[in-house]
Amino acid sequence: MSMFLDQATVSVKAGDGGNGMVAFRREKYVDKGGPAGGDGGRGGNVIFVVDEGLRTLLDFRYNRHFKAPRGQNGMPKGMHGKGAQDLFVKVPPGTTVKDAESGRILGDLTEHGEELVVAKGGRGGRGNVRFATPRNPAPEIAENGEPGEELDVMLELKVLADVGLVGFPSVGKSTLLSVVSAAKPKIGDYPFTTLVPNLGMVETADGRSFVLADMPGLIEGASQGVGLGIEFLRHIERTRVLLHVIDMSAMEGRDPFEDYVTINNEMEAYDLKLLERPQLIVANKMDMPDSKENLEQFIEEYKETYGEEPQIFEVSALTKDGLTALLTATADLVETTPEFPLYEEEPQEDSVLYKFESSKPDFVITKDSEGAWMLTGETIEKLFKMTNFDHNESAMRFARQLRTMGVDQALRDRGAEDGDVVRLADFDFEFEFVD
């Protein structure tokens, strides 16, 4: 069965910055000609952008890795490398982007063309022009580019619609959508016909319009994950008005009023706020022989249960009877009902840009099975990647940086002795404590 994919986890990697260069001018009477190595260019960002032509996340089932290009390396004569192009990834309207590890919301993308920088490209490494000082006018030091941000993100799609059709499978929701809009949903006489929430633009007789979504059928237990339920209950969250479609012909052998109560119970079990939405009862298939009698019974049970007369719209999606009154009442409700927020608390101002967590330690010391000391940590690994070990001065600068961070003292405190192997990423070096 081809399920509608409303969740997808993808890996994104922003481009690394280009490497800075060690180069020298060739000038007479100038020591080595003076430094002339340019900076590297910045790496490309990974940016999600809303495309209103997309409706599902199915594309992300087959493409789960998105990597932006790296920046150009620095060049001689002080020329900087070119910055990389950003990578734009198209997502459908209504996509919520979360950090897969922490669950933190990075952004909520709803409007066509809206953009979200999910991973920032690394800055370019500095060339040796940047390291010249009066004491060291010809430095053989250059940085490698900063690594681009890398993370797994979870995408969640919630259908953006003004009105949602809810009800048991095969009550006629798809047929109703097909006759009131230009949508062409798949229609059949078996449960779970609708595997993708179909969207259609509906125009009323008086010229108003709204977006109508045919939600996949619910069954009892949907909020606990029975059938296709819990994945599709998510799609109802943003709709402003619900049309509760009931098969009054009872040809499937179910009781119309029990269906009505069951669906409401499922929505309440999933999220109490779903029942805060205005709901119109649509008695469908009124062209069938037993529908009038069943409607009378429905009204009696409704009054006994809720103590009031229900407002019911009698329609036949097949013959199109009663649709004009239903659509007019629906448009009235849409105009007077505010949009429901996606989440109770607004995201923090910086939540639209992913940032590395600053609360993590600069380095962590462990010992591997071979007895070597292991150095790990985001900050120290970034420093390592940005060091160009082809030049001795760069390596010496890295050693000073480790000492300033307190790595030497921390290793000594843990019991490291001169000559011990210290391993950082794929680099091994001998420990030598310097007071």
mmCIF file of N, CA and C in Angstrom, residues 141-249:
data_model
loop_
_atom_site.group_PDB
_atom_site.id
_atom_site.type_symbol
_atom_site.label_atom_id
_atom_site.label_comp_id
_atom_site.label_asym_id
_atom_site.label_seq_id
_atom_site.Cartn_x
_atom_site.Cartn_y
_atom_site.Cartn_z
ATOM 1 N N ILE A 141 51.625 30.401 7.723
ATOM 2 C CA ILE A 141 50.418 29.960 8.433
ATOM 3 C C ILE A 141 49.198 30.255 7.557
ATOM 4 N N ALA A 142 48.336 29.270 7.415
ATOM 5 C CA ALA A 142 47.038 29.484 6.758
ATOM 6 C C ALA A 142 46.042 28.513 7.372
ATOM 7 N N GLU A 143 44.804 28.944 7.407
ATOM 8 C CA GLU A 143 43.753 28.083 7.960
ATOM 9 C C GLU A 143 43.065 27.297 6.851
ATOM 10 N N ASN A 144 42.632 26.092 7.201
ATOM 11 C CA ASN A 144 41.686 25.399 6.341
ATOM 12 C C ASN A 144 40.300 26.010 6.577
ATOM 13 N N GLY A 145 39.404 25.762 5.663
ATOM 14 C CA GLY A 145 38.058 26.312 5.798
ATOM 15 C C GLY A 145 37.303 25.711 6.979
ATOM 16 N N GLU A 146 36.405 26.509 7.554
ATOM 17 C CA GLU A 146 35.562 26.018 8.651
ATOM 18 C C GLU A 146 34.583 24.978 8.106
ATOM 19 N N PRO A 147 34.397 23.875 8.825
ATOM 20 C CA PRO A 147 33.420 22.885 8.357
ATOM 21 C C PRO A 147 32.010 23.479 8.353
ATOM 22 N N GLY A 148 31.222 23.139 7.349
ATOM 23 C CA GLY A 148 29.830 23.560 7.319
ATOM 24 C C GLY A 148 29.015 22.783 8.334
ATOM 25 N N GLU A 149 27.924 23.378 8.789
ATOM 26 C CA GLU A 149 27.069 22.695 9.761
ATOM 27 C C GLU A 149 26.472 21.435 9.135
ATOM 28 N N GLU A 150 26.305 20.449 9.978
ATOM 29 C CA GLU A 150 25.807 19.150 9.517
ATOM 30 C C GLU A 150 24.829 18.614 10.557
ATOM 31 N N LEU A 151 23.656 18.218 10.129
ATOM 32 C CA LEU A 151 22.664 17.695 11.075
ATOM 33 C C LEU A 151 21.602 16.909 10.335
ATOM 34 N N ASP A 152 20.869 16.122 11.105
ATOM 35 C CA ASP A 152 19.691 15.421 10.589
ATOM 36 C C ASP A 152 18.466 16.244 10.972
ATOM 37 N N VAL A 153 17.571 16.436 10.029
ATOM 38 C CA VAL A 153 16.351 17.179 10.320
ATOM 39 C C VAL A 153 15.133 16.318 10.004
ATOM 40 N N MET A 154 14.089 16.506 10.801
ATOM 41 C CA MET A 154 12.823 15.826 10.561
ATOM 42 C C MET A 154 11.847 16.813 9.940
ATOM 43 N N LEU A 155 11.227 16.393 8.861
ATOM 44 C CA LEU A 155 10.218 17.206 8.199
ATOM 45 C C LEU A 155 8.841 16.633 8.507
ATOM 46 N N GLU A 156 7.931 17.497 8.885
ATOM 47 C CA GLU A 156 6.549 17.099 9.117
ATOM 48 C C GLU A 156 5.657 17.967 8.252
ATOM 49 N N LEU A 157 4.761 17.333 7.501
ATOM 50 C CA LEU A 157 3.860 18.083 6.645
ATOM 51 C C LEU A 157 2.453 18.067 7.222
ATOM 52 N N LYS A 158 1.899 19.238 7.415
ATOM 53 C CA LYS A 158 0.518 19.357 7.854
ATOM 54 C C LYS A 158 -0.237 20.115 6.770
ATOM 55 N N VAL A 159 -1.256 19.495 6.247
ATOM 56 C CA VAL A 159 -1.973 20.073 5.114
ATOM 57 C C VAL A 159 -2.515 21.450 5.472
ATOM 58 N N LEU A 160 -2.277 22.411 4.591
ATOM 59 C CA LEU A 160 -2.792 23.748 4.798
ATOM 60 C C LEU A 160 -4.138 23.862 4.090
ATOM 61 N N ALA A 161 -5.203 23.792 4.820
ATOM 62 C CA ALA A 161 -6.534 23.885 4.238
ATOM 63 C C ALA A 161 -7.428 24.666 5.182
ATOM 64 N N ASP A 162 -8.411 25.339 4.610
ATOM 65 C CA ASP A 162 -9.375 26.069 5.426
ATOM 66 C C ASP A 162 -10.405 25.124 6.027
ATOM 67 N N VAL A 163 -10.796 24.133 5.241
ATOM 68 C CA VAL A 163 -11.880 23.225 5.630
ATOM 69 C C VAL A 163 -11.430 21.787 5.440
ATOM 70 N N GLY A 164 -11.720 20.940 6.422
ATOM 71 C CA GLY A 164 -11.369 19.533 6.336
ATOM 72 C C GLY A 164 -12.604 18.659 6.344
ATOM 73 N N LEU A 165 -12.623 17.659 5.462
ATOM 74 C CA LEU A 165 -13.700 16.663 5.446
ATOM 75 C C LEU A 165 -13.284 15.507 6.335
ATOM 76 N N VAL A 166 -14.056 15.223 7.377
ATOM 77 C CA VAL A 166 -13.741 14.087 8.240
ATOM 78 C C VAL A 166 -14.915 13.115 8.233
ATOM 79 N N GLY A 167 -14.621 11.875 8.584
ATOM 80 C CA GLY A 167 -15.660 10.855 8.605
ATOM 81 C C GLY A 167 -15.060 9.496 8.335
ATOM 82 N N PHE A 168 -15.891 8.472 8.490
ATOM 83 C CA PHE A 168 -15.429 7.109 8.254
ATOM 84 C C PHE A 168 -15.052 6.921 6.785
ATOM 85 N N PRO A 169 -14.276 5.868 6.498
ATOM 86 C CA PRO A 169 -13.987 5.567 5.090
ATOM 87 C C PRO A 169 -15.284 5.315 4.316
ATOM 88 N N SER A 170 -15.253 5.671 3.061
ATOM 89 C CA SER A 170 -16.349 5.376 2.128
ATOM 90 C C SER A 170 -17.670 6.056 2.462
ATOM 91 N N VAL A 171 -17.633 7.205 3.151
ATOM 92 C CA VAL A 171 -18.883 7.929 3.403
ATOM 93 C C VAL A 171 -19.169 8.926 2.282
ATOM 94 N N GLY A 172 -18.220 9.048 1.328
ATOM 95 C CA GLY A 172 -18.446 9.922 0.187
ATOM 96 C C GLY A 172 -17.657 11.212 0.206
ATOM 97 N N LYS A 173 -16.601 11.283 1.006
ATOM 98 C CA LYS A 173 -15.830 12.526 1.095
ATOM 99 C C LYS A 173 -15.122 12.850 -0.221
ATOM 100 N N SER A 174 -14.497 11.845 -0.817
ATOM 101 C CA SER A 174 -13.779 12.079 -2.073
ATOM 102 C C SER A 174 -14.733 12.497 -3.187
ATOM 103 N N THR A 175 -15.878 11.853 -3.225
ATOM 104 C CA THR A 175 -16.866 12.221 -4.248
ATOM 105 C C THR A 175 -17.334 13.654 -4.038
ATOM 106 N N LEU A 176 -17.571 14.024 -2.790
ATOM 107 C CA LEU A 176 -18.003 15.380 -2.477
ATOM 108 C C LEU A 176 -16.956 16.394 -2.936
ATOM 109 N N LEU A 177 -15.697 16.124 -2.634
ATOM 110 C CA LEU A 177 -14.622 17.035 -3.044
ATOM 111 C C LEU A 177 -14.563 17.154 -4.563
ATOM 112 N N SER A 178 -14.739 16.046 -5.246
ATOM 113 C CA SER A 178 -14.597 16.052 -6.708
ATOM 114 C C SER A 178 -15.695 16.860 -7.392
ATOM 115 N N VAL A 179 -16.880 16.937 -6.772
ATOM 116 C CA VAL A 179 -17.978 17.660 -7.428
ATOM 117 C C VAL A 179 -18.033 19.136 -7.035
ATOM 118 N N VAL A 180 -17.356 19.532 -5.943
ATOM 119 C CA VAL A 180 -17.388 20.949 -5.541
ATOM 120 C C VAL A 180 -16.107 21.679 -5.903
ATOM 121 N N SER A 181 -15.104 20.953 -6.417
ATOM 122 C CA SER A 181 -13.836 21.587 -6.797
ATOM 123 C C SER A 181 -13.290 20.904 -8.035
ATOM 124 N N ALA A 182 -12.126 21.384 -8.455
ATOM 125 C CA ALA A 182 -11.486 20.801 -9.634
ATOM 126 C C ALA A 182 -10.565 19.649 -9.266
ATOM 127 N N ALA A 183 -10.540 19.271 -7.986
ATOM 128 C CA ALA A 183 -9.663 18.177 -7.554
ATOM 129 C C ALA A 183 -10.133 16.862 -8.168
ATOM 130 N N LYS A 184 -9.175 15.973 -8.427
ATOM 131 C CA LYS A 184 -9.493 14.665 -9.004
ATOM 132 C C LYS A 184 -8.998 13.554 -8.084
ATOM 133 N N PRO A 185 -9.657 13.379 -6.931
ATOM 134 C CA PRO A 185 -9.201 12.345 -6.007
ATOM 135 C C PRO A 185 -9.511 10.947 -6.517
ATOM 136 N N LYS A 186 -8.738 9.981 -6.042
ATOM 137 C CA LYS A 186 -9.012 8.585 -6.345
ATOM 138 C C LYS A 186 -10.250 8.160 -5.560
ATOM 139 N N ILE A 187 -11.214 7.567 -6.238
ATOM 140 C CA ILE A 187 -12.483 7.229 -5.592
ATOM 141 C C ILE A 187 -12.755 5.739 -5.766
ATOM 142 N N GLY A 188 -13.171 5.086 -4.677
ATOM 143 C CA GLY A 188 -13.513 3.664 -4.740
ATOM 144 C C GLY A 188 -14.457 3.325 -3.609
ATOM 145 N N ASP A 189 -15.007 2.122 -3.644
ATOM 146 C CA ASP A 189 -15.986 1.734 -2.627
ATOM 147 C C ASP A 189 -15.373 0.817 -1.580
ATOM 148 N N TYR A 190 -14.107 1.082 -1.232
ATOM 149 C CA TYR A 190 -13.446 0.263 -0.229
ATOM 150 C C TYR A 190 -12.754 1.177 0.782
ATOM 151 N N PRO A 191 -12.542 0.683 2.012
ATOM 152 C CA PRO A 191 -11.931 1.523 3.049
ATOM 153 C C PRO A 191 -10.542 2.003 2.635
ATOM 154 N N PHE A 192 -10.175 3.158 3.202
ATOM 155 C CA PHE A 192 -8.848 3.741 2.988
ATOM 156 C C PHE A 192 -8.574 4.042 1.523
ATOM 157 N N THR A 193 -9.634 4.435 0.794
ATOM 158 C CA THR A 193 -9.435 4.851 -0.590
ATOM 159 C C THR A 193 -8.452 6.017 -0.645
ATOM 160 N N THR A 194 -8.649 6.988 0.250
ATOM 161 C CA THR A 194 -7.823 8.191 0.236
ATOM 162 C C THR A 194 -6.543 7.953 1.028
ATOM 163 N N LEU A 195 -5.439 7.862 0.310
ATOM 164 C CA LEU A 195 -4.147 7.657 0.963
ATOM 165 C C LEU A 195 -3.381 8.963 1.046
ATOM 166 N N VAL A 196 -3.769 9.942 0.243
ATOM 167 C CA VAL A 196 -3.154 11.264 0.276
ATOM 168 C C VAL A 196 -4.272 12.282 0.484
ATOM 169 N N PRO A 197 -4.126 13.186 1.457
ATOM 170 C CA PRO A 197 -5.154 14.215 1.612
ATOM 171 C C PRO A 197 -5.255 15.044 0.328
ATOM 172 N N ASN A 198 -6.383 14.957 -0.349
ATOM 173 C CA ASN A 198 -6.569 15.702 -1.587
ATOM 174 C C ASN A 198 -7.026 17.118 -1.274
ATOM 175 N N LEU A 199 -6.433 18.085 -1.957
ATOM 176 C CA LEU A 199 -6.788 19.481 -1.771
ATOM 177 C C LEU A 199 -7.532 20.003 -2.993
ATOM 178 N N GLY A 200 -8.550 20.811 -2.755
ATOM 179 C CA GLY A 200 -9.272 21.410 -3.863
ATOM 180 C C GLY A 200 -9.692 22.837 -3.518
ATOM 181 N N MET A 201 -9.691 23.720 -4.512
ATOM 182 C CA MET A 201 -10.171 25.090 -4.323
ATOM 183 C C MET A 201 -11.655 25.120 -4.649
ATOM 184 N N VAL A 202 -12.447 25.564 -3.685
ATOM 185 C CA VAL A 202 -13.894 25.596 -3.847
ATOM 186 C C VAL A 202 -14.350 27.036 -4.010
ATOM 187 N N GLU A 203 -15.192 27.273 -5.005
ATOM 188 C CA GLU A 203 -15.762 28.605 -5.201
ATOM 189 C C GLU A 203 -17.271 28.528 -4.997
ATOM 190 N N THR A 204 -17.803 29.411 -4.151
ATOM 191 C CA THR A 204 -19.233 29.397 -3.852
ATOM 192 C C THR A 204 -20.002 30.196 -4.909
ATOM 193 N N ALA A 205 -21.322 30.079 -4.854
ATOM 194 C CA ALA A 205 -22.172 30.754 -5.844
ATOM 195 C C ALA A 205 -22.028 32.272 -5.779
ATOM 196 N N ASP A 206 -21.682 32.798 -4.586
ATOM 197 C CA ASP A 206 -21.550 34.254 -4.452
ATOM 198 C C ASP A 206 -20.107 34.736 -4.620
ATOM 199 N N GLY A 207 -19.258 33.870 -5.185
ATOM 200 C CA GLY A 207 -17.919 34.302 -5.561
ATOM 201 C C GLY A 207 -16.847 34.154 -4.504
ATOM 202 N N ARG A 208 -17.159 33.642 -3.340
ATOM 203 C CA ARG A 208 -16.130 33.421 -2.315
ATOM 204 C C ARG A 208 -15.432 32.080 -2.560
ATOM 205 N N SER A 209 -14.249 31.913 -1.968
ATOM 206 C CA SER A 209 -13.512 30.660 -2.188
ATOM 207 C C SER A 209 -12.801 30.232 -0.921
ATOM 208 N N PHE A 210 -12.532 28.938 -0.820
ATOM 209 C CA PHE A 210 -11.750 28.382 0.297
ATOM 210 C C PHE A 210 -11.131 27.065 -0.156
ATOM 211 N N VAL A 211 -10.093 26.647 0.593
ATOM 212 C CA VAL A 211 -9.405 25.387 0.288
ATOM 213 C C VAL A 211 -10.032 24.276 1.116
ATOM 214 N N LEU A 212 -10.417 23.224 0.424
ATOM 215 C CA LEU A 212 -11.072 22.071 1.060
ATOM 216 C C LEU A 212 -10.149 20.859 0.979
ATOM 217 N N ALA A 213 -9.967 20.171 2.101
ATOM 218 C CA ALA A 213 -9.106 18.985 2.133
ATOM 219 C C ALA A 213 -9.938 17.755 2.462
ATOM 220 N N ASP A 214 -9.799 16.737 1.639
ATOM 221 C CA ASP A 214 -10.441 15.451 1.898
ATOM 222 C C ASP A 214 -9.477 14.631 2.744
ATOM 223 N N MET A 215 -9.762 14.548 4.046
ATOM 224 C CA MET A 215 -8.864 13.826 4.945
ATOM 225 C C MET A 215 -9.102 12.319 4.828
ATOM 226 N N PRO A 216 -8.028 11.523 4.892
ATOM 227 C CA PRO A 216 -8.206 10.073 4.840
ATOM 228 C C PRO A 216 -9.115 9.583 5.952
ATOM 229 N N GLY A 217 -9.863 8.517 5.661
ATOM 230 C CA GLY A 217 -10.871 8.010 6.581
ATOM 231 C C GLY A 217 -10.331 7.576 7.924
ATOM 232 N N LEU A 218 -11.095 7.855 8.949
ATOM 233 C CA LEU A 218 -10.757 7.453 10.308
ATOM 234 C C LEU A 218 -11.551 6.209 10.683
ATOM 235 N N ILE A 219 -10.996 5.423 11.572
ATOM 236 C CA ILE A 219 -11.735 4.311 12.152
ATOM 237 C C ILE A 219 -11.534 4.359 13.649
ATOM 238 N N GLU A 220 -12.330 3.612 14.374
ATOM 239 C CA GLU A 220 -12.202 3.611 15.830
ATOM 240 C C GLU A 220 -10.807 3.134 16.219
ATOM 241 N N GLY A 221 -10.174 3.858 17.133
ATOM 242 C CA GLY A 221 -8.814 3.517 17.548
ATOM 243 C C GLY A 221 -7.753 4.254 16.772
ATOM 244 N N ALA A 222 -8.157 5.174 15.886
ATOM 245 C CA ALA A 222 -7.181 5.891 15.063
ATOM 246 C C ALA A 222 -6.179 6.662 15.905
ATOM 247 N N SER A 223 -6.665 7.254 17.019
ATOM 248 C CA SER A 223 -5.759 8.062 17.844
ATOM 249 C C SER A 223 -4.707 7.213 18.540
ATOM 250 N N GLN A 224 -4.940 5.888 18.612
ATOM 251 C CA GLN A 224 -3.926 4.981 19.165
ATOM 252 C C GLN A 224 -3.103 4.325 18.067
ATOM 253 N N GLY A 225 -3.321 4.769 16.832
ATOM 254 C CA GLY A 225 -2.504 4.262 15.738
ATOM 255 C C GLY A 225 -3.149 3.147 14.941
ATOM 256 N N VAL A 226 -4.425 2.815 15.187
ATOM 257 C CA VAL A 226 -5.099 1.777 14.419
ATOM 258 C C VAL A 226 -5.304 2.268 12.993
ATOM 259 N N GLY A 227 -5.119 1.371 12.034
ATOM 260 C CA GLY A 227 -5.307 1.752 10.638
ATOM 261 C C GLY A 227 -4.332 2.826 10.227
ATOM 262 N N LEU A 228 -4.813 3.804 9.481
ATOM 263 C CA LEU A 228 -3.972 4.908 9.027
ATOM 264 C C LEU A 228 -4.139 6.135 9.909
ATOM 265 N N GLY A 229 -4.913 5.984 10.988
ATOM 266 C CA GLY A 229 -5.429 7.123 11.723
ATOM 267 C C GLY A 229 -4.476 8.168 12.219
ATOM 268 N N ILE A 230 -3.529 7.805 13.105
ATOM 269 C CA ILE A 230 -2.796 8.840 13.839
ATOM 270 C C ILE A 230 -1.961 9.700 12.913
ATOM 271 N N GLU A 231 -1.482 9.117 11.801
ATOM 272 C CA GLU A 231 -0.682 9.920 10.881
ATOM 273 C C GLU A 231 -1.539 10.987 10.211
ATOM 274 N N PHE A 232 -2.820 10.672 10.004
ATOM 275 C CA PHE A 232 -3.678 11.601 9.278
ATOM 276 C C PHE A 232 -4.420 12.564 10.191
ATOM 277 N N LEU A 233 -4.561 12.198 11.474
ATOM 278 C CA LEU A 233 -5.162 13.159 12.391
ATOM 279 C C LEU A 233 -4.333 14.434 12.440
ATOM 280 N N ARG A 234 -3.003 14.302 12.215
ATOM 281 C CA ARG A 234 -2.132 15.471 12.196
ATOM 282 C C ARG A 234 -2.594 16.509 11.171
ATOM 283 N N HIS A 235 -3.103 16.002 10.051
ATOM 284 C CA HIS A 235 -3.447 16.913 8.962
ATOM 285 C C HIS A 235 -4.666 17.770 9.268
ATOM 286 N N ILE A 236 -5.450 17.363 10.245
ATOM 287 C CA ILE A 236 -6.650 18.125 10.594
ATOM 288 C C ILE A 236 -6.287 19.326 11.456
ATOM 289 N N GLU A 237 -5.091 19.311 12.046
ATOM 290 C CA GLU A 237 -4.746 20.297 13.070
ATOM 291 C C GLU A 237 -4.854 21.745 12.604
ATOM 292 N N ARG A 238 -4.581 22.000 11.349
ATOM 293 C CA ARG A 238 -4.546 23.380 10.894
ATOM 294 C C ARG A 238 -5.852 23.859 10.260
ATOM 295 N N THR A 239 -6.757 22.950 9.960
ATOM 296 C CA THR A 239 -7.995 23.373 9.319
ATOM 297 C C THR A 239 -8.843 24.187 10.293
ATOM 298 N N ARG A 240 -9.573 25.168 9.748
ATOM 299 C CA ARG A 240 -10.357 26.066 10.597
ATOM 300 C C ARG A 240 -11.782 25.557 10.810
ATOM 301 N N VAL A 241 -12.321 24.864 9.831
ATOM 302 C CA VAL A 241 -13.697 24.372 9.890
ATOM 303 C C VAL A 241 -13.697 22.902 9.488
ATOM 304 N N LEU A 242 -14.493 22.091 10.163
ATOM 305 C CA LEU A 242 -14.612 20.672 9.833
ATOM 306 C C LEU A 242 -16.005 20.387 9.288
ATOM 307 N N LEU A 243 -16.039 19.638 8.189
ATOM 308 C CA LEU A 243 -17.303 19.109 7.676
ATOM 309 C C LEU A 243 -17.337 17.623 8.019
ATOM 310 N N HIS A 244 -18.255 17.266 8.905
ATOM 311 C CA HIS A 244 -18.345 15.885 9.368
ATOM 312 C C HIS A 244 -19.324 15.146 8.457
ATOM 313 N N VAL A 245 -18.783 14.357 7.561
ATOM 314 C CA VAL A 245 -19.602 13.676 6.547
ATOM 315 C C VAL A 245 -20.066 12.318 7.068
ATOM 316 N N ILE A 246 -21.382 12.090 6.982
ATOM 317 C CA ILE A 246 -21.972 10.844 7.480
ATOM 318 C C ILE A 246 -22.768 10.188 6.356
ATOM 319 N N ASP A 247 -22.575 8.888 6.219
ATOM 320 C CA ASP A 247 -23.323 8.107 5.234
ATOM 321 C C ASP A 247 -24.690 7.767 5.823
ATOM 322 N N MET A 248 -25.727 8.539 5.439
ATOM 323 C CA MET A 248 -27.058 8.317 6.001
ATOM 324 C C MET A 248 -27.760 7.105 5.402
ATOM 325 N N SER A 249 -27.201 6.553 4.337
ATOM 326 C CA SER A 249 -27.834 5.370 3.761
ATOM 327 C C SER A 249 -27.562 4.122 4.601
#
